Short mmCIF file of C-alpha atoms in Angstrom, two decimals:
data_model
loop_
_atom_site.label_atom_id
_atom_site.label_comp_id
_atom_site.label_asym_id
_atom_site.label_seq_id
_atom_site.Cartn_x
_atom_site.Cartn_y
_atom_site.Cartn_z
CA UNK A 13 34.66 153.07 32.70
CA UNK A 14 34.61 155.97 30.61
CA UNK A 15 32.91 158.08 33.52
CA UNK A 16 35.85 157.19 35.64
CA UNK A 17 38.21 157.99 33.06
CA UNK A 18 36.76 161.27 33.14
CA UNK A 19 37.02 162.02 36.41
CA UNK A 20 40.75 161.45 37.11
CA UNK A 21 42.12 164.25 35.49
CA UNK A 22 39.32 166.47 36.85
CA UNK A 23 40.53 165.64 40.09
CA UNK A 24 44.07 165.77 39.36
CA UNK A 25 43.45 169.31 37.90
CA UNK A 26 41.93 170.18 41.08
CA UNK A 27 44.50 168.73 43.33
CA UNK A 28 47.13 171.06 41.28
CA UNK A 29 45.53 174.22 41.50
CA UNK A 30 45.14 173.66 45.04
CA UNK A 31 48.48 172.55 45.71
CA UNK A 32 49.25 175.80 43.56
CA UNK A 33 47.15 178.51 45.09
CA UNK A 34 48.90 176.73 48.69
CA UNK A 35 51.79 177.24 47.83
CA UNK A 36 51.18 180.93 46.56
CA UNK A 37 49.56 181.41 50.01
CA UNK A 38 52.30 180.31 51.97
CA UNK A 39 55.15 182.10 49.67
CA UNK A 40 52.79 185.15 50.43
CA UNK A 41 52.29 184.90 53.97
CA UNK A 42 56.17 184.10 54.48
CA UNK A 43 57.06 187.44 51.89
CA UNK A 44 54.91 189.11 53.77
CA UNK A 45 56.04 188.49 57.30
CA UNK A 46 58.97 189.04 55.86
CA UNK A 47 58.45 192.63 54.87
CA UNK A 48 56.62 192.92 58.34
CA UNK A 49 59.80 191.70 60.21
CA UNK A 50 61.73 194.01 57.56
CA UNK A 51 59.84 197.04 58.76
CA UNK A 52 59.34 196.55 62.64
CA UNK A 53 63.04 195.82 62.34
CA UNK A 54 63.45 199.39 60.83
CA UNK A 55 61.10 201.22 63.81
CA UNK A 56 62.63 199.61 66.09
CA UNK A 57 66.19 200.16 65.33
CA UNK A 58 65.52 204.01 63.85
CA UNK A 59 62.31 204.93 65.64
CA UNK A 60 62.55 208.19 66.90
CA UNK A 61 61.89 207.16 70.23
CA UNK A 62 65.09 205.38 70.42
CA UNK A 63 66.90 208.13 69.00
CA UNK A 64 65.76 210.70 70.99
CA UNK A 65 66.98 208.60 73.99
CA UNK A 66 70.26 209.31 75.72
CA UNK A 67 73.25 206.83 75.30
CA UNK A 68 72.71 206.03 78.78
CA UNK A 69 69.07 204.85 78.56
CA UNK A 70 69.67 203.08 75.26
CA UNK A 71 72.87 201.18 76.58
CA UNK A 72 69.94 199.92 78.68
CA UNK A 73 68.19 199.10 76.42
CA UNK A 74 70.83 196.82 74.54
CA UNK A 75 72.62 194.98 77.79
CA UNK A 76 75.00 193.09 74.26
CA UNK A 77 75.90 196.86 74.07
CA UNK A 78 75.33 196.63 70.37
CA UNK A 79 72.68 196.35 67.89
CA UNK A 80 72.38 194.97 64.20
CA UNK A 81 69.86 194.43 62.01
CA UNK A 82 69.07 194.12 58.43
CA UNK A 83 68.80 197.78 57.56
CA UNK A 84 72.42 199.91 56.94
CA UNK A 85 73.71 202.82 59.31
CA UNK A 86 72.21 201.44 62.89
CA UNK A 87 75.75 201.20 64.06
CA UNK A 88 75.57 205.05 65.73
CA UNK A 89 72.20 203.56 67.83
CA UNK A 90 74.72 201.66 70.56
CA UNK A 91 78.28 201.49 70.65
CA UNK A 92 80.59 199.69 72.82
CA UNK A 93 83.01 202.52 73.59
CA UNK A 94 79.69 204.70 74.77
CA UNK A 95 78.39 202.41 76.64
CA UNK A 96 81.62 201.68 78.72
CA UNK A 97 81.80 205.37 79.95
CA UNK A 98 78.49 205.40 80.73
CA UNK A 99 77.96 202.59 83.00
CA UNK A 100 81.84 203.42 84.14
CA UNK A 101 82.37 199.88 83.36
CA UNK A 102 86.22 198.92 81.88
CA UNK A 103 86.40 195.23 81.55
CA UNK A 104 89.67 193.68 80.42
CA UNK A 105 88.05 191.85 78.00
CA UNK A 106 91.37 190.90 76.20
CA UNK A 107 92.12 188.75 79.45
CA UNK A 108 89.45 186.08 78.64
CA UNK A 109 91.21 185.09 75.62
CA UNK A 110 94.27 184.79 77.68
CA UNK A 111 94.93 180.63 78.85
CA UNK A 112 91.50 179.83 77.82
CA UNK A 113 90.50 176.15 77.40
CA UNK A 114 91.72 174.39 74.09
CA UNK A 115 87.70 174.21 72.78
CA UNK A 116 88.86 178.32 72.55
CA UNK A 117 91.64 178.66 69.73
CA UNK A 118 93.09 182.33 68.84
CA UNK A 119 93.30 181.61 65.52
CA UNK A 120 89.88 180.50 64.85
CA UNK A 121 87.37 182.10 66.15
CA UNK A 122 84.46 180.91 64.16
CA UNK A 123 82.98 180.09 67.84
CA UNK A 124 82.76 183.17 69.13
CA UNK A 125 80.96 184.68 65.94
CA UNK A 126 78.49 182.11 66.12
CA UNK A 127 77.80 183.13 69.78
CA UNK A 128 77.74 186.70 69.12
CA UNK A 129 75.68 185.99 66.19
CA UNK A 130 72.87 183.88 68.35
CA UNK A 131 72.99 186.49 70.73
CA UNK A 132 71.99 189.42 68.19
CA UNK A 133 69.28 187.38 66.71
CA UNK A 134 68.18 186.29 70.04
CA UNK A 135 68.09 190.22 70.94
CA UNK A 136 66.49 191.04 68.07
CA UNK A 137 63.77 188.45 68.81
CA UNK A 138 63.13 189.93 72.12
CA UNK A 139 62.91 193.57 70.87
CA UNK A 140 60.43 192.77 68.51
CA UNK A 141 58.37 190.76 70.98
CA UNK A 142 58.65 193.77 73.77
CA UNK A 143 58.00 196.24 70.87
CA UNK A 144 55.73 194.72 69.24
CA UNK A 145 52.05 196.18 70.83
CA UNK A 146 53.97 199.77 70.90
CA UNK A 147 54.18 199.16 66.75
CA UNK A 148 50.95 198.38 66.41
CA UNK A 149 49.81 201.38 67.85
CA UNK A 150 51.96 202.86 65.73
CA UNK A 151 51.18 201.81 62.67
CA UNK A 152 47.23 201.72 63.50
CA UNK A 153 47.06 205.82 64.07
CA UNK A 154 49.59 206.37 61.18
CA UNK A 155 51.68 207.89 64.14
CA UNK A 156 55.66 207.55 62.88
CA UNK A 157 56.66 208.51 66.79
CA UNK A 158 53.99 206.73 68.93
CA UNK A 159 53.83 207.32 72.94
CA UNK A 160 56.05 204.75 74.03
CA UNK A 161 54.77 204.92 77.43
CA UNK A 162 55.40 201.77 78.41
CA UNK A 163 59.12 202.26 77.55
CA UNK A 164 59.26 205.69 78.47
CA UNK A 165 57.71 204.17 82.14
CA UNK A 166 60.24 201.39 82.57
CA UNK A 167 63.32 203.71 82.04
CA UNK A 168 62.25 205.93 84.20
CA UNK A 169 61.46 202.98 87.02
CA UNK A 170 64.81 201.89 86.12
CA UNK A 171 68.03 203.43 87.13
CA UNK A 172 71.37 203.55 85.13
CA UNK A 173 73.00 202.05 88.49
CA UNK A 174 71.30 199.95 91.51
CA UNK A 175 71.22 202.15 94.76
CA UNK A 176 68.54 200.69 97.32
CA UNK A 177 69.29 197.84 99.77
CA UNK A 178 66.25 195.96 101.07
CA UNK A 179 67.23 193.63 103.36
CA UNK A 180 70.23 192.96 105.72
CA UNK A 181 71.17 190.19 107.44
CA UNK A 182 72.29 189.90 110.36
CA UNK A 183 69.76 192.78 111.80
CA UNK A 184 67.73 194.00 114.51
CA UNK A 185 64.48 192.76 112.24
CA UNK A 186 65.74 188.95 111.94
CA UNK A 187 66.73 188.62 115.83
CA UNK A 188 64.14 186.95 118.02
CA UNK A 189 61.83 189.19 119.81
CA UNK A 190 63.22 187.96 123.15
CA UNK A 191 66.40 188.58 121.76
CA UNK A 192 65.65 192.10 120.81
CA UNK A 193 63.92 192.87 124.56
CA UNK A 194 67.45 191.78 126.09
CA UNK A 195 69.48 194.04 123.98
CA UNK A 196 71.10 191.50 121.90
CA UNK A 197 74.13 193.04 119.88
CA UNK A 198 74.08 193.30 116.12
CA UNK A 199 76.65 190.80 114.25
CA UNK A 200 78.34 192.96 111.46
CA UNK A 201 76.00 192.03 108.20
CA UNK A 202 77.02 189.19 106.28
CA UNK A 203 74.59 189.23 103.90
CA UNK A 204 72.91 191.99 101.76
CA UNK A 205 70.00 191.95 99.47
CA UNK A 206 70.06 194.73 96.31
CA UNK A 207 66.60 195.40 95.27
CA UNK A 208 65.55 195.90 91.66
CA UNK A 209 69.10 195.09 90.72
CA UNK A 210 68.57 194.09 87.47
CA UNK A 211 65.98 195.25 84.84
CA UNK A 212 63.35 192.90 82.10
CA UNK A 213 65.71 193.03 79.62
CA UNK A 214 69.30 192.22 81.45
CA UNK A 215 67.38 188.87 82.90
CA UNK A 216 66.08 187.80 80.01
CA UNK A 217 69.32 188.71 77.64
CA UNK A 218 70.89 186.26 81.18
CA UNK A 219 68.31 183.44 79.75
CA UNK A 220 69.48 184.45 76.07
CA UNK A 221 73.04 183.77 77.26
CA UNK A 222 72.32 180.13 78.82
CA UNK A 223 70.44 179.19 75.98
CA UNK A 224 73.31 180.47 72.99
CA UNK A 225 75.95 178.71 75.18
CA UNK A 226 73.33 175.34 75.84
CA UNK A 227 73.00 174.78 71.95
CA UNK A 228 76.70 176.09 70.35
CA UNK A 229 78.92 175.61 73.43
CA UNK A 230 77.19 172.35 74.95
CA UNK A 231 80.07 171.29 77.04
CA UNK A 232 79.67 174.16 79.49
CA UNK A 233 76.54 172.90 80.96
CA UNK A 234 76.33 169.94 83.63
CA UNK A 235 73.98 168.21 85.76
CA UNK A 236 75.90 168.74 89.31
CA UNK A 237 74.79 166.28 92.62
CA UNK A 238 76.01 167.93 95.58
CA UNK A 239 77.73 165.54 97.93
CA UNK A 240 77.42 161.69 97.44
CA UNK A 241 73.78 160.94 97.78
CA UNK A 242 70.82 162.11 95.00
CA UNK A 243 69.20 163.65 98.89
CA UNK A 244 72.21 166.29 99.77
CA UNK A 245 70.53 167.85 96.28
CA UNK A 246 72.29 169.52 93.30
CA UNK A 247 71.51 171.45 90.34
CA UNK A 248 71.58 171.90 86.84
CA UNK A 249 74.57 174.70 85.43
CA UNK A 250 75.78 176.39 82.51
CA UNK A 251 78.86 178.59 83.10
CA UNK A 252 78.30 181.79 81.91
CA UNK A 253 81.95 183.16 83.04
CA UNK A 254 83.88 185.12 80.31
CA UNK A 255 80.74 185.05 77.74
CA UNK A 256 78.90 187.74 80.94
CA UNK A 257 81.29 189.86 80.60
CA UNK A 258 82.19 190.10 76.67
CA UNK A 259 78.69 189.12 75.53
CA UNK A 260 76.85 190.66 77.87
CA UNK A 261 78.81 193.45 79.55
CA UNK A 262 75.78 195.72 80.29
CA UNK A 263 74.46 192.68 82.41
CA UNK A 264 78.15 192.30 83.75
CA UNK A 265 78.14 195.82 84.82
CA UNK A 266 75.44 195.68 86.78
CA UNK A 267 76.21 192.50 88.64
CA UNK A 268 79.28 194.37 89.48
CA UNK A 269 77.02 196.96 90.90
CA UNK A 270 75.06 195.43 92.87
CA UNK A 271 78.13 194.18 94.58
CA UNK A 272 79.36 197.46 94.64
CA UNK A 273 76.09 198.54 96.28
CA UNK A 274 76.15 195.77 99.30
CA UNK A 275 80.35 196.20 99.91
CA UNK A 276 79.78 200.03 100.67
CA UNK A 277 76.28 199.33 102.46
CA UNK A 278 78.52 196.69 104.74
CA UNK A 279 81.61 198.03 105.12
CA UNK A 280 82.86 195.32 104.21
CA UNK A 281 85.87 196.84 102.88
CA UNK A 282 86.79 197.56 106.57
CA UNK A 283 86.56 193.66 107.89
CA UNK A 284 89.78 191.96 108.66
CA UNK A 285 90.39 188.20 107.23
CA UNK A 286 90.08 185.65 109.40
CA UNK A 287 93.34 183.97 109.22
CA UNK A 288 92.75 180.71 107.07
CA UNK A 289 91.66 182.83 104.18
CA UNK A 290 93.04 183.02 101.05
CA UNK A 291 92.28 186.80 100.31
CA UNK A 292 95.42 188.39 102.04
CA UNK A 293 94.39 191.80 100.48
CA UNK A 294 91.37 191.73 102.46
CA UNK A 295 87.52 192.58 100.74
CA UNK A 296 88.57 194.36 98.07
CA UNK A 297 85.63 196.48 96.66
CA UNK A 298 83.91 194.06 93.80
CA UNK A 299 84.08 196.61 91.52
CA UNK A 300 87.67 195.76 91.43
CA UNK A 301 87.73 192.06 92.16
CA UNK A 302 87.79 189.39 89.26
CA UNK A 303 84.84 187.49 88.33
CA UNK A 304 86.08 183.98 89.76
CA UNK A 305 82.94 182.18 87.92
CA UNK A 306 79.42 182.93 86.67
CA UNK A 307 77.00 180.07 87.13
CA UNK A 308 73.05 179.89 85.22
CA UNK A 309 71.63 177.43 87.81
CA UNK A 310 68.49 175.75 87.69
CA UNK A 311 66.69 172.91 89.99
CA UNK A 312 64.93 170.69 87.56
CA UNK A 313 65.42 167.14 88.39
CA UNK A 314 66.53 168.09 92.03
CA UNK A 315 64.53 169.03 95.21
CA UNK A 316 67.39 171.28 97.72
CA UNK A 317 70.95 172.04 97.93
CA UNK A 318 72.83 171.40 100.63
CA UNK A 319 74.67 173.56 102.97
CA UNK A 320 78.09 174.57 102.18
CA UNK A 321 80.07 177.96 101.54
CA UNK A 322 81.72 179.26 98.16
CA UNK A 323 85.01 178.64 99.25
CA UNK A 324 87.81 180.63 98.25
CA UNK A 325 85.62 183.12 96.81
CA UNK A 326 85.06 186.99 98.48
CA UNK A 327 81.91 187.50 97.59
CA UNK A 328 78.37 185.61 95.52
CA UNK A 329 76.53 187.79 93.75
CA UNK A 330 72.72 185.80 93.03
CA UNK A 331 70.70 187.12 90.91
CA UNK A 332 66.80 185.78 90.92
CA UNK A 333 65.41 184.81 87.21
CA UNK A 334 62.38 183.72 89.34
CA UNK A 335 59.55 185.17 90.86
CA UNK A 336 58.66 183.69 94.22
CA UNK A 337 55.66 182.06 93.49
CA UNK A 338 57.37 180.29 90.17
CA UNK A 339 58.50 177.21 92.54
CA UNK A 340 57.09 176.18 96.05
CA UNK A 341 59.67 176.26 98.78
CA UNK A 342 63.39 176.26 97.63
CA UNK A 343 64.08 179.34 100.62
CA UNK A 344 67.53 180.31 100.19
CA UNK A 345 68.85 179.79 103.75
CA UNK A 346 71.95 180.94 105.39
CA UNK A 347 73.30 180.86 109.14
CA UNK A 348 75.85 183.20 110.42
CA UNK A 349 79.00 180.93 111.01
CA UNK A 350 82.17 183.01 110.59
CA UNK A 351 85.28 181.42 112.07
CA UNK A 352 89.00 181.48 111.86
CA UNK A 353 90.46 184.38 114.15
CA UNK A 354 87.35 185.53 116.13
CA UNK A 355 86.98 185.43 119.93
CA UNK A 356 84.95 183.09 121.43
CA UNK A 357 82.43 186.37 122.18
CA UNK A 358 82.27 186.98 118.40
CA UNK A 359 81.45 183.49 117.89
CA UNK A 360 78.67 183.45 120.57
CA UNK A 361 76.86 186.33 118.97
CA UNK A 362 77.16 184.03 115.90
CA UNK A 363 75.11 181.28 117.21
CA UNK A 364 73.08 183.72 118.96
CA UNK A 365 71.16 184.60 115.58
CA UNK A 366 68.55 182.86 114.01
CA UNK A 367 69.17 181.42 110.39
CA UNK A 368 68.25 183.84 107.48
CA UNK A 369 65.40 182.09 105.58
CA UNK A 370 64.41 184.18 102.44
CA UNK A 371 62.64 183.90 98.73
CA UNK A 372 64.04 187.23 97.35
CA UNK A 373 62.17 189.08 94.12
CA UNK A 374 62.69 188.31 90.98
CA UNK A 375 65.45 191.23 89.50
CA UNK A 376 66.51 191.12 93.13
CA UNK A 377 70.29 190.39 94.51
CA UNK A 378 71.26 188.44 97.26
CA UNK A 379 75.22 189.69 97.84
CA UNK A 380 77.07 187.24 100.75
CA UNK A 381 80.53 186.79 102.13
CA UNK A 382 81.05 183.84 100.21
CA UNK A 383 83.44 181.36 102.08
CA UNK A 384 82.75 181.72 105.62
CA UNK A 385 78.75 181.54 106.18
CA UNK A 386 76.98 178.11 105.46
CA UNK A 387 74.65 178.65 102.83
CA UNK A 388 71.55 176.45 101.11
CA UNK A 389 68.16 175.98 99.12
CA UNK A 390 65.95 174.56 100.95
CA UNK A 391 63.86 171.60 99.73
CA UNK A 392 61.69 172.36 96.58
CA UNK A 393 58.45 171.07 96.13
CA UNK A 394 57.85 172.03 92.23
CA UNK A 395 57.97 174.58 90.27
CA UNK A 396 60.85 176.61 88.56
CA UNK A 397 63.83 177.86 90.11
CA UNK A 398 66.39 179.65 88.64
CA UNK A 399 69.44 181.72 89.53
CA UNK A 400 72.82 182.86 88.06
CA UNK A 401 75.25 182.87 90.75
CA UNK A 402 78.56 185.15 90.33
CA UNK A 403 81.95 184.48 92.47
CA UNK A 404 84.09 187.33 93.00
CA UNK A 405 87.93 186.78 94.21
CA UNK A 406 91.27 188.75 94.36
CA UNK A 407 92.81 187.32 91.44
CA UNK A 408 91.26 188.40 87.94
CA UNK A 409 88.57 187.42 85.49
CA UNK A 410 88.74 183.46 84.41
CA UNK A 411 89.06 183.31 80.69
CA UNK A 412 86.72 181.36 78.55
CA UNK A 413 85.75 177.48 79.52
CA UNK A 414 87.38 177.98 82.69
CA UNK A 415 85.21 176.50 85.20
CA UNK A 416 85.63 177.62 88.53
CA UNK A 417 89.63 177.19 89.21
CA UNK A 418 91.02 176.85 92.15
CA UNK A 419 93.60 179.63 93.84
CA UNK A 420 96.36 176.92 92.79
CA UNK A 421 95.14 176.74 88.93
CA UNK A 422 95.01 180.14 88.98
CA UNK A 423 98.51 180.54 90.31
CA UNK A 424 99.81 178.03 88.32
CA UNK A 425 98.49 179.75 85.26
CA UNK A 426 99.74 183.00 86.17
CA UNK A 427 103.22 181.33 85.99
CA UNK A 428 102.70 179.10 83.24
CA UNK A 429 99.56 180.44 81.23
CA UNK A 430 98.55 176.39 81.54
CA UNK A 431 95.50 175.22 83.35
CA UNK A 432 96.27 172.45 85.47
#
């Protein structure tokens, strides 16, 4: 007995100083990633690398077009007024406030500075992960600039504005080679894909986006079945609309862009409306048109989406989050079908060409005359699929929680500022 007795404080004593010297590891460690994250914080935000870059190329850098972190006077780094005259992008960001949903009060807006404030950690998380190797170089040679090359590469890969088109459907290239040997005539394009359209950063601050709205503004994303059976397909949404453009307006700009880039490509601005349409002023250059709804969409759960056409809208801006070999199948598919006031001539070329079946690049654009061309995803056989999918329209940017009005809600709340 009096051995035991002995040996229960002993091990108690033991146990303690364990605990203890734990618990000054862990109160280390965390100090010390703290200081770490302190520091690369610092770099990052006053590195000479990103002050030496023009306000072009850093507005690139930060797609929120602004920048925080824990050290003082980073405010001169990115600022919203620079940034707006450099991408030549002017949203009327005062107009999402306007009639928005009642989960959207004026005089609270606790909401909103949560979702700006997930959004600046979240871009803060991602600089210090795409940073992070370029530190440690850094750091390791005692080197207070570094090479940057990486950076200094991607900019340079990566223009202010997208410019090439890749792809153009209806062409010469998706007729049949019979079809080409008879001298088939070329149906006016209907569909346009923007390479490159997007950068690294302006997809993943897109996945930033989804997620910030998924966990503070949960009631924006929906499982959707198309049609009336689980085999017509469906997907998974969050609606991005209003938060793209005052969250995210470097991202915003450049969807813009891209539409930009197809409309002039197209001509589009020269097509007459067939006469059921609901855009009297005819294709109005995106650049000008409102943003009608901005959709994250994602397949999981659901294996194709059926055919149907974005009614009511002028044009779909999709933007690939995917590369093609992230998911197995899941083509986007589209078949020239444009009706209304065209001659029976016009509408023979139509059936004439062969559907488009495509799985664009990730950063790639697929820009489409929304309401009059059938449009799908074909079945998916695994994998991960993902999209954000941007409706443009002659009326003017939806305000927040607005998902995806109709012409008559939109009329309606032009003359009554209700949503109804």
């Amino acid at each position: 007995m009096l051995f035991k007795s002995r040996r229960i404080p002993l091990f108690r004593h033991m146990a303690m100083v364990w605990c203890v010297s734990l618990l000054m590891v862990v109160v280390h460690s965390r100090d010390t990633s703290s200081k770490i994250q302190e520091r690369m914080e610092e770099q990052i935000y006053h590195s000479p690398f990103l002050q030496s870059l023009s306000i072009h190329d850093r507005c690139r850098l930060f797609p929120t077009w602004s920048s925080s972190s824990t050290t003082d006077d980073d405010s001169s780094l990115v600022s919203w007024d620079d940034c707006e005259t450099a991408h030549f992008y002017f949203p009327q960001n005062f107009g999402l406030f306007n009639g928005s949903a009642a989960e959207y009060p004026h005089q609270d807006l606790h909401w909103l500075y949560q979702l700006q404030d997930c959004m600046q950690e979240a871009q803060k998380q991602r600089l210090q992960g795409y940073f992070w190797d370029e530190f440690e170089m850094v750091w390791t040679n005692d080197n207070d600039e570094g090479e940057f090359d990486f950076w200094k590469t991607f900019l340079q890969r990566n223009p202010l504005r997208p410019t090439t088109v890749a792809f153009e459907y209806p062409s010469m290239e998706t007729l049949s080679l019979q079809q080409q040997q008879e001298g088939a005539e070329i149906v006016p394009p209907v569909a346009i894909v923007v390479e490159d359209a997007l950068h690294m950063l302006e997809v993943d601050t897109l996945e930033d986006l989804k997620q910030c709205l998924r966990t503070h503004q949960s009631h924006l994303a929906e499982i959707r079945p198309f049609g009336q059976n689980y085999d017509e397909g469906g997907n998974n949404c969050v609606f991005l609309g209003g938060f793209l453009q005052f969250l995210t307006p470097g991202v915003a700009a450049k969807i813009r862009q891209a539409g930009h880039v197809a409309w002039t490509h197209a001509q589009w601005g020269e097509f007459v409306p067939p006469l059921h349409t609901v855009h009297p002023d005819g294709y109005k250059d995106p650049l000008e048109a409102g943003i009608r709804t901005s959709d994250h969409i994602s397949y999981e759960g659901w294996e194709a989406l059926g055919p149907h056409k974005d009614s009511d809208s002028l044009y779909t801006v999709l933007v690939m989050l995917s590369n093609p070999d992230d998911y197995d199948g899941g083509e986007f598919h589209m078949q020239v079908d444009r009706s209304g006031n065209q001659s029976e001539q016009q509408r023979r070329l139509d059936e004439s060409h062969p559907p488009l079946v495509l799985k664009p690049k990730k950063y790639d654009c697929v820009v489409f005359l929304a309401d009059e061309n059938t449009h799908q995803v074909l079945s998916i056989g695994g994998g991960d699929r993902k999209t954000v999918a941007t409706e443009f329209w002659g009326h003017g940017d939806c305000p927040f929680g607005i998902k995806r009005p109709s012409p008559e809600m939109w009329l309606n709340y032009q003359s009554s500022h209700e949503w109804r």
